[in-house]
Amino acid sequence: MAEQNILEDIPEEVANGPYALQRSQYKDKYAKNKNSFFVAIRSAMIAGQCFALLPVQGITGCDASTLRFQWLSLRTVYSILMSGGSLISAILCFMKMTKDGYSFSNFGEHLLSNVKKIERGWLCSNGGLDLIRSYFVNSYSHVFGFTRYSHWKGVAVLFVNLVATFIWNYVDLFLILVSLSVAQRFRQINALLFRVKGKDLPERFWKKVRSDYNGVAQLTALLDSYLSEIVLLSFGNNLYFIGLQLNNSLRPNRDLLHTLYFYSSLTYLLLRAFSVLLFAASVYDESKVPKKFLQSVPSKSYCKEVEIFLLEVCFGEVAFTGMRLFTINRGLILTVVSIIVSYQVILIQMSESTDHDFISADFNISINCVE
């Protein structure tokens, strides 16, 4: 009844607009809504489950209320097995690093360079089906240096590596989807304010709009409390691999295949990292848009609710963070760019003043085959 009275105070074209349709979704919590966020990302969630993520039941339900977690389920067992396999692979990798004296640069290159794996497997094989054995033994020497090779072990290691690579990319995709959904909620409020700009509206209208804005702001804070660790992990991971590839950019005597791999890999890493930052920063940007509309409220409509709303928009911080260590906004993007440029300048100065072997080994080093 209260909402009906509020809508009566809004011009007809606004009350019947998309904002009103979105507001009506909350009247029935369990209504089937094909435009809900849960339905929108269902395909991404199903893809994640194929690679051992999000082991929940009811993912094909009509809304999020059907989701539930069970320890005794195939999805959970599958996730545990993949997590265990990834952990064992990581432990064996660090053991080999310790044994052979590898650096973290070698470790990062091992994770990135599939081109080099295929090349090594080809050069170390005796031809025929031995190419398969050679590929697995030489590409995953951190595993088959501690256990005897067999085909089923090779397939298992390859699958665990595939799952780990997918998860590495999926984390950023998930953050982008969540950021898009939250930013869109702010855009709905901003669209309403744009439609009523300059109109004489009662105080109860501004009270309701402020309540809706605070609801989205509280949702953002709740999501941040759960996702801030993932944001920090994604940020650090992307920055590390970008730095690693910049380090590799100073390696001389590349052939065409390695050059193509390097530039495509670096381009992909940069696009992915800055896509996450841009979409996450859009939440902060959209949360500040109401300021310009509130500052143009006619004097007859200006009231206590408008004043409080304006203060909340101006001084409130609605954004995703990395465990509260940094806030994701457009200013952070410039900071990241400056870090990358500064790192590259330091690498160039080091390469000019010292032997490049201090930075990294040549990319075309001789290949040591593992039998």
Short mmCIF file of C-alpha atoms in Angstrom, two decimals:
data_model
loop_
_atom_site.label_atom_id
_atom_site.label_comp_id
_atom_site.label_asym_id
_atom_site.label_seq_id
_atom_site.Cartn_x
_atom_site.Cartn_y
_atom_site.Cartn_z
CA MET A 1 0.00 0.00 0.00
CA ALA A 2 2.84 2.35 0.89
CA GLU A 3 4.59 1.57 -2.40
CA GLN A 4 1.41 2.30 -4.31
CA ASN A 5 1.20 5.75 -2.72
CA ILE A 6 4.82 6.44 -3.62
CA LEU A 7 4.30 5.41 -7.23
CA GLU A 8 1.34 7.78 -7.44
CA ASP A 9 3.77 10.63 -6.77
CA ILE A 10 5.93 9.62 -9.73
CA PRO A 11 5.07 10.66 -13.28
CA GLU A 12 3.30 7.94 -15.27
CA GLU A 13 6.21 7.35 -17.67
CA VAL A 14 8.47 6.70 -14.67
CA ALA A 15 6.07 4.53 -12.68
CA ASN A 16 5.59 2.28 -15.70
CA GLY A 17 9.27 2.26 -16.65
CA PRO A 18 11.89 -0.42 -16.18
CA TYR A 19 12.68 0.70 -12.64
CA ALA A 20 9.10 -0.04 -11.55
CA LEU A 21 9.30 -3.45 -13.18
CA GLN A 22 12.51 -4.22 -11.30
CA ARG A 23 10.98 -3.03 -8.02
CA SER A 24 8.03 -5.37 -8.49
CA GLN A 25 10.36 -8.34 -8.52
CA TYR A 26 10.78 -8.04 -4.74
CA LYS A 27 7.06 -8.35 -4.04
CA ASP A 28 7.28 -12.13 -4.40
CA LYS A 29 10.58 -13.50 -3.18
CA TYR A 30 10.14 -16.82 -4.88
CA ALA A 31 8.61 -15.62 -8.16
CA LYS A 32 10.08 -17.06 -11.31
CA ASN A 33 12.01 -14.27 -12.92
CA LYS A 34 14.03 -14.88 -16.03
CA ASN A 35 15.81 -11.55 -15.56
CA SER A 36 17.17 -12.32 -12.08
CA PHE A 37 20.90 -12.38 -11.43
CA PHE A 38 20.74 -16.06 -10.47
CA VAL A 39 19.21 -17.01 -13.81
CA ALA A 40 21.61 -14.72 -15.68
CA ILE A 41 24.76 -16.40 -14.33
CA ARG A 42 23.33 -19.94 -14.17
CA SER A 43 25.23 -21.02 -17.29
CA ALA A 44 28.48 -19.69 -15.81
CA MET A 45 27.78 -21.55 -12.56
CA ILE A 46 27.11 -24.79 -14.43
CA ALA A 47 30.38 -24.34 -16.33
CA GLY A 48 32.12 -23.81 -13.00
CA GLN A 49 30.66 -27.04 -11.63
CA CYS A 50 32.09 -28.92 -14.60
CA PHE A 51 35.51 -27.83 -13.37
CA ALA A 52 35.01 -28.62 -9.67
CA LEU A 53 33.73 -25.21 -8.53
CA LEU A 54 30.52 -24.27 -6.67
CA PRO A 55 29.55 -27.78 -5.48
CA VAL A 56 25.93 -26.91 -4.64
CA GLN A 57 22.64 -28.64 -5.40
CA GLY A 58 19.59 -27.03 -7.03
CA ILE A 59 21.50 -24.93 -9.53
CA THR A 60 18.80 -25.53 -12.15
CA GLY A 61 16.03 -24.24 -9.85
CA CYS A 62 13.86 -21.20 -10.55
CA ASP A 63 15.69 -19.00 -8.04
CA ALA A 64 18.54 -18.94 -5.53
CA SER A 65 16.34 -20.32 -2.72
CA THR A 66 16.75 -23.80 -4.25
CA LEU A 67 20.52 -23.81 -3.70
CA ARG A 68 21.84 -26.06 -0.95
CA PHE A 69 25.17 -27.64 -0.03
CA GLN A 70 25.63 -31.29 0.91
CA TRP A 71 28.86 -32.98 1.92
CA LEU A 72 27.63 -36.35 0.65
CA SER A 73 27.18 -35.51 -3.02
CA LEU A 74 29.04 -36.24 -6.24
CA ARG A 75 29.72 -32.53 -6.78
CA THR A 76 31.39 -32.18 -3.40
CA VAL A 77 33.45 -35.36 -3.84
CA TYR A 78 34.52 -34.17 -7.29
CA SER A 79 35.60 -30.78 -5.90
CA ILE A 80 37.55 -32.42 -3.08
CA LEU A 81 39.33 -34.76 -5.49
CA MET A 82 40.31 -31.91 -7.82
CA SER A 83 41.45 -29.77 -4.89
CA GLY A 84 43.53 -32.65 -3.58
CA GLY A 85 45.02 -33.28 -7.02
CA SER A 86 45.93 -29.61 -7.44
CA LEU A 87 47.47 -29.53 -3.97
CA ILE A 88 49.57 -32.65 -4.64
CA SER A 89 50.71 -31.22 -7.99
CA ALA A 90 51.71 -27.94 -6.30
CA ILE A 91 53.64 -29.77 -3.58
CA LEU A 92 55.51 -31.89 -6.14
CA CYS A 93 56.27 -28.77 -8.18
CA PHE A 94 57.79 -26.99 -5.18
CA MET A 95 59.75 -30.13 -4.31
CA LYS A 96 61.24 -30.17 -7.79
CA MET A 97 62.01 -26.45 -7.54
CA THR A 98 63.88 -27.12 -4.31
CA LYS A 99 65.68 -30.13 -5.76
CA ASP A 100 66.75 -28.48 -9.04
CA GLY A 101 67.23 -24.95 -7.72
CA TYR A 102 64.45 -23.39 -9.82
CA SER A 103 63.37 -19.82 -9.25
CA PHE A 104 59.83 -18.49 -9.08
CA SER A 105 60.38 -17.14 -12.58
CA ASN A 106 60.96 -20.68 -13.82
CA PHE A 107 57.83 -21.78 -11.97
CA GLY A 108 55.72 -19.06 -13.56
CA GLU A 109 57.08 -19.86 -16.99
CA HIS A 110 56.20 -23.50 -16.42
CA LEU A 111 52.60 -22.52 -15.75
CA LEU A 112 52.34 -20.22 -18.76
CA SER A 113 54.31 -21.72 -21.64
CA ASN A 114 52.35 -24.53 -23.31
CA VAL A 115 54.28 -23.80 -26.50
CA LYS A 116 57.51 -24.81 -24.82
CA LYS A 117 55.90 -27.99 -23.46
CA ILE A 118 54.84 -29.15 -26.90
CA GLU A 119 58.25 -28.31 -28.37
CA ARG A 120 60.07 -30.23 -25.65
CA GLY A 121 57.80 -33.25 -25.99
CA TRP A 122 58.36 -33.34 -29.76
CA LEU A 123 62.15 -33.01 -29.61
CA CYS A 124 62.53 -35.60 -26.84
CA SER A 125 60.31 -38.30 -28.36
CA ASN A 126 61.39 -41.30 -30.46
CA GLY A 127 58.48 -40.75 -32.83
CA GLY A 128 55.10 -42.43 -33.08
CA LEU A 129 53.13 -43.01 -29.90
CA ASP A 130 56.22 -42.25 -27.83
CA LEU A 131 55.37 -38.58 -28.45
CA ILE A 132 52.51 -38.90 -25.93
CA ARG A 133 54.78 -40.33 -23.24
CA SER A 134 57.50 -37.80 -24.00
CA TYR A 135 55.05 -34.90 -23.79
CA PHE A 136 53.73 -35.89 -20.36
CA VAL A 137 57.09 -36.87 -18.87
CA ASN A 138 58.86 -33.70 -20.00
CA SER A 139 55.96 -31.28 -19.51
CA TYR A 140 55.08 -32.56 -16.04
CA SER A 141 58.50 -33.61 -14.84
CA HIS A 142 57.62 -32.32 -11.37
CA VAL A 143 55.14 -35.22 -11.15
CA PHE A 144 56.85 -37.98 -13.13
CA GLY A 145 60.17 -37.25 -11.50
CA PHE A 146 58.67 -38.81 -8.35
CA THR A 147 56.46 -41.53 -9.84
CA ARG A 148 56.67 -43.90 -12.80
CA TYR A 149 54.79 -42.80 -15.91
CA SER A 150 51.66 -44.57 -17.10
CA HIS A 151 48.97 -43.39 -19.48
CA TRP A 152 46.23 -43.11 -16.86
CA LYS A 153 48.51 -40.99 -14.66
CA GLY A 154 49.29 -38.74 -17.61
CA VAL A 155 45.60 -38.21 -18.36
CA ALA A 156 44.87 -37.52 -14.68
CA VAL A 157 47.67 -34.95 -14.41
CA LEU A 158 46.55 -33.28 -17.64
CA PHE A 159 42.97 -33.05 -16.40
CA VAL A 160 43.99 -31.59 -13.03
CA ASN A 161 46.13 -29.03 -14.87
CA LEU A 162 43.20 -28.19 -17.15
CA VAL A 163 40.90 -27.68 -14.15
CA ALA A 164 43.48 -25.46 -12.41
CA THR A 165 43.88 -23.34 -15.56
CA PHE A 166 40.11 -22.94 -15.88
CA ILE A 167 39.79 -21.89 -12.24
CA TRP A 168 42.60 -19.37 -12.75
CA ASN A 169 40.48 -17.68 -15.43
CA TYR A 170 37.07 -18.32 -13.87
CA VAL A 171 37.81 -16.28 -10.75
CA ASP A 172 38.16 -13.10 -12.81
CA LEU A 173 35.05 -13.91 -14.84
CA PHE A 174 33.02 -14.41 -11.66
CA LEU A 175 34.17 -11.07 -10.24
CA ILE A 176 33.19 -9.37 -13.51
CA LEU A 177 29.69 -10.91 -13.41
CA VAL A 178 29.10 -9.89 -9.80
CA SER A 179 30.34 -6.36 -10.49
CA LEU A 180 28.05 -6.07 -13.51
CA SER A 181 25.01 -7.08 -11.49
CA VAL A 182 25.65 -4.64 -8.63
CA ALA A 183 26.47 -1.78 -11.01
CA GLN A 184 23.24 -2.47 -12.89
CA ARG A 185 21.21 -2.07 -9.70
CA PHE A 186 22.73 1.37 -9.20
CA ARG A 187 21.99 2.20 -12.85
CA GLN A 188 18.30 1.42 -12.27
CA ILE A 189 18.20 3.94 -9.44
CA ASN A 190 20.12 6.46 -11.54
CA ALA A 191 17.68 5.96 -14.41
CA LEU A 192 14.79 6.84 -12.10
CA LEU A 193 16.55 9.95 -10.84
CA PHE A 194 17.24 10.99 -14.43
CA ARG A 195 13.52 10.69 -15.29
CA VAL A 196 12.40 12.81 -12.33
CA LYS A 197 15.18 15.39 -12.62
CA GLY A 198 13.80 18.86 -11.98
CA LYS A 199 10.33 17.61 -10.93
CA ASP A 200 8.57 18.56 -7.70
CA LEU A 201 8.30 15.37 -5.64
CA PRO A 202 7.26 14.72 -2.01
CA GLU A 203 9.58 13.72 0.81
CA ARG A 204 8.29 10.16 0.99
CA PHE A 205 9.46 9.57 -2.58
CA TRP A 206 13.03 10.58 -1.69
CA LYS A 207 12.84 8.46 1.44
CA LYS A 208 11.97 5.39 -0.62
CA VAL A 209 14.66 6.03 -3.24
CA ARG A 210 17.23 6.56 -0.49
CA SER A 211 16.12 3.29 1.08
CA ASP A 212 16.61 1.50 -2.23
CA TYR A 213 20.05 3.07 -2.65
CA ASN A 214 21.08 2.01 0.87
CA GLY A 215 19.82 -1.49 0.15
CA VAL A 216 22.15 -1.83 -2.84
CA ALA A 217 24.99 -0.24 -0.84
CA GLN A 218 24.48 -2.77 1.95
CA LEU A 219 24.39 -5.57 -0.62
CA THR A 220 27.74 -4.32 -1.97
CA ALA A 221 29.23 -4.32 1.53
CA LEU A 222 27.94 -7.86 2.13
CA LEU A 223 29.39 -9.12 -1.14
CA ASP A 224 32.68 -7.41 -0.38
CA SER A 225 32.89 -9.18 2.98
CA TYR A 226 32.77 -12.51 1.13
CA LEU A 227 34.73 -11.61 -2.00
CA SER A 228 37.48 -9.31 -0.74
CA GLU A 229 39.94 -12.21 -0.33
CA ILE A 230 39.20 -13.38 -3.87
CA VAL A 231 39.66 -9.82 -5.16
CA LEU A 232 43.07 -9.60 -3.48
CA LEU A 233 44.06 -13.01 -4.85
CA SER A 234 42.96 -12.04 -8.37
CA PHE A 235 44.75 -8.70 -8.20
CA GLY A 236 48.01 -10.19 -6.93
CA ASN A 237 47.87 -13.12 -9.35
CA ASN A 238 47.33 -10.92 -12.40
CA LEU A 239 50.02 -8.46 -11.35
CA TYR A 240 52.54 -11.26 -10.78
CA PHE A 241 52.05 -12.88 -14.18
CA ILE A 242 52.09 -9.54 -15.97
CA GLY A 243 55.40 -8.79 -14.26
CA LEU A 244 56.68 -12.24 -15.20
CA GLN A 245 55.85 -11.71 -18.86
CA LEU A 246 57.45 -8.26 -18.81
CA ASN A 247 60.55 -9.92 -17.44
CA ASN A 248 60.43 -12.43 -20.30
CA SER A 249 60.14 -9.55 -22.79
CA LEU A 250 63.86 -8.79 -22.28
CA ARG A 251 64.98 -12.24 -23.38
CA PRO A 252 66.96 -12.12 -26.64
CA ASN A 253 66.96 -14.35 -29.71
CA ARG A 254 63.33 -15.40 -29.79
CA ASP A 255 62.04 -17.43 -32.72
CA LEU A 256 58.70 -16.62 -34.40
CA LEU A 257 56.67 -19.20 -32.46
CA HIS A 258 57.86 -17.97 -29.06
CA THR A 259 57.41 -14.34 -30.10
CA LEU A 260 53.78 -14.95 -31.11
CA TYR A 261 53.14 -16.81 -27.86
CA PHE A 262 54.70 -14.07 -25.78
CA TYR A 263 52.72 -11.18 -27.25
CA SER A 264 49.42 -13.07 -27.29
CA SER A 265 49.92 -14.17 -23.69
CA LEU A 266 50.87 -10.69 -22.48
CA THR A 267 47.92 -9.12 -24.35
CA TYR A 268 45.53 -11.62 -22.82
CA LEU A 269 46.87 -11.04 -19.31
CA LEU A 270 46.58 -7.26 -19.65
CA LEU A 271 43.06 -7.41 -21.08
CA ARG A 272 41.89 -9.77 -18.36
CA ALA A 273 43.45 -7.79 -15.51
CA PHE A 274 42.13 -4.42 -16.68
CA SER A 275 38.69 -5.88 -17.48
CA VAL A 276 38.32 -6.97 -13.86
CA LEU A 277 39.45 -3.56 -12.62
CA LEU A 278 37.15 -1.62 -14.99
CA PHE A 279 34.02 -3.65 -14.22
CA ALA A 280 34.70 -3.65 -10.48
CA ALA A 281 35.37 0.11 -10.56
CA SER A 282 32.00 0.66 -12.28
CA VAL A 283 30.29 -0.15 -8.97
CA TYR A 284 32.01 2.82 -7.31
CA ASP A 285 31.35 5.06 -10.32
CA GLU A 286 27.63 4.27 -10.49
CA SER A 287 27.21 4.76 -6.75
CA LYS A 288 28.36 8.39 -7.15
CA VAL A 289 26.06 9.26 -10.08
CA PRO A 290 23.04 10.28 -7.88
CA LYS A 291 25.09 13.22 -6.60
CA LYS A 292 24.51 15.34 -9.73
CA PHE A 293 20.75 14.66 -9.66
CA LEU A 294 20.39 15.45 -5.96
CA GLN A 295 22.25 18.72 -6.41
CA SER A 296 19.68 19.78 -9.01
CA VAL A 297 16.57 19.10 -6.89
CA PRO A 298 14.21 22.13 -6.99
CA SER A 299 14.13 24.24 -3.84
CA LYS A 300 10.44 23.35 -3.27
CA SER A 301 11.30 19.63 -3.19
CA TYR A 302 14.50 19.97 -1.17
CA CYS A 303 13.99 18.34 2.22
CA LYS A 304 15.77 16.47 4.98
CA GLU A 305 15.68 13.19 3.04
CA VAL A 306 17.39 14.79 0.04
CA GLU A 307 20.06 16.28 2.29
CA ILE A 308 20.75 12.95 4.01
CA PHE A 309 20.75 11.16 0.66
CA LEU A 310 23.27 13.63 -0.75
CA LEU A 311 25.57 13.24 2.26
CA GLU A 312 25.46 9.45 1.97
CA VAL A 313 26.35 9.58 -1.71
CA CYS A 314 29.16 12.11 -1.25
CA PHE A 315 30.85 10.64 1.83
CA GLY A 316 29.87 6.98 1.65
CA GLU A 317 32.30 4.51 0.09
CA VAL A 318 30.44 1.91 -1.93
CA ALA A 319 33.00 -0.27 -3.70
CA PHE A 320 34.71 -3.62 -3.75
CA THR A 321 38.03 -3.89 -1.93
CA GLY A 322 40.96 -6.23 -1.58
CA MET A 323 40.59 -7.13 2.11
CA ARG A 324 40.25 -3.38 2.79
CA LEU A 325 43.86 -2.89 1.66
CA PHE A 326 42.74 -0.99 -1.43
CA THR A 327 39.49 0.19 -2.98
CA ILE A 328 38.76 -0.61 -6.61
CA ASN A 329 38.05 2.60 -8.49
CA ARG A 330 39.42 4.26 -11.60
CA GLY A 331 42.26 5.77 -9.60
CA LEU A 332 43.51 2.25 -8.83
CA ILE A 333 43.72 1.53 -12.56
CA LEU A 334 46.13 4.43 -13.00
CA THR A 335 48.13 3.15 -10.02
CA VAL A 336 48.43 -0.31 -11.61
CA VAL A 337 49.52 1.22 -14.92
CA SER A 338 52.21 3.25 -13.15
CA ILE A 339 53.43 0.13 -11.32
CA ILE A 340 53.71 -1.83 -14.57
CA VAL A 341 55.53 0.99 -16.36
CA SER A 342 57.91 1.53 -13.42
CA TYR A 343 58.68 -2.19 -13.25
CA GLN A 344 59.44 -2.31 -16.97
CA VAL A 345 61.74 0.73 -16.72
CA ILE A 346 63.64 -0.91 -13.84
CA LEU A 347 64.02 -4.12 -15.85
CA ILE A 348 65.38 -2.19 -18.83
CA GLN A 349 67.86 -0.33 -16.63
CA MET A 350 69.02 -3.59 -15.04
CA SER A 351 69.44 -5.27 -18.42
CA GLU A 352 71.58 -2.38 -19.64
CA SER A 353 73.82 -2.25 -16.58
CA THR A 354 74.26 -5.97 -15.89
CA ASP A 355 74.40 -9.23 -17.75
CA HIS A 356 70.92 -10.28 -18.71
CA ASP A 357 71.56 -13.70 -17.21
CA PHE A 358 71.00 -12.00 -13.85
CA ILE A 359 67.41 -11.36 -14.84
CA SER A 360 66.55 -14.56 -16.65
CA ALA A 361 67.98 -17.30 -18.77
CA ASP A 362 67.78 -17.21 -22.52
CA PHE A 363 64.52 -18.46 -23.94
CA ASN A 364 66.27 -20.68 -26.44
CA ILE A 365 68.28 -22.67 -23.92
CA SER A 366 69.10 -26.26 -24.67
CA ILE A 367 66.33 -28.69 -23.87
CA ASN A 368 67.07 -31.35 -21.26
CA CYS A 369 64.92 -34.38 -21.90
CA VAL A 370 63.49 -36.49 -19.07
CA GLU A 371 63.43 -40.20 -19.76
#
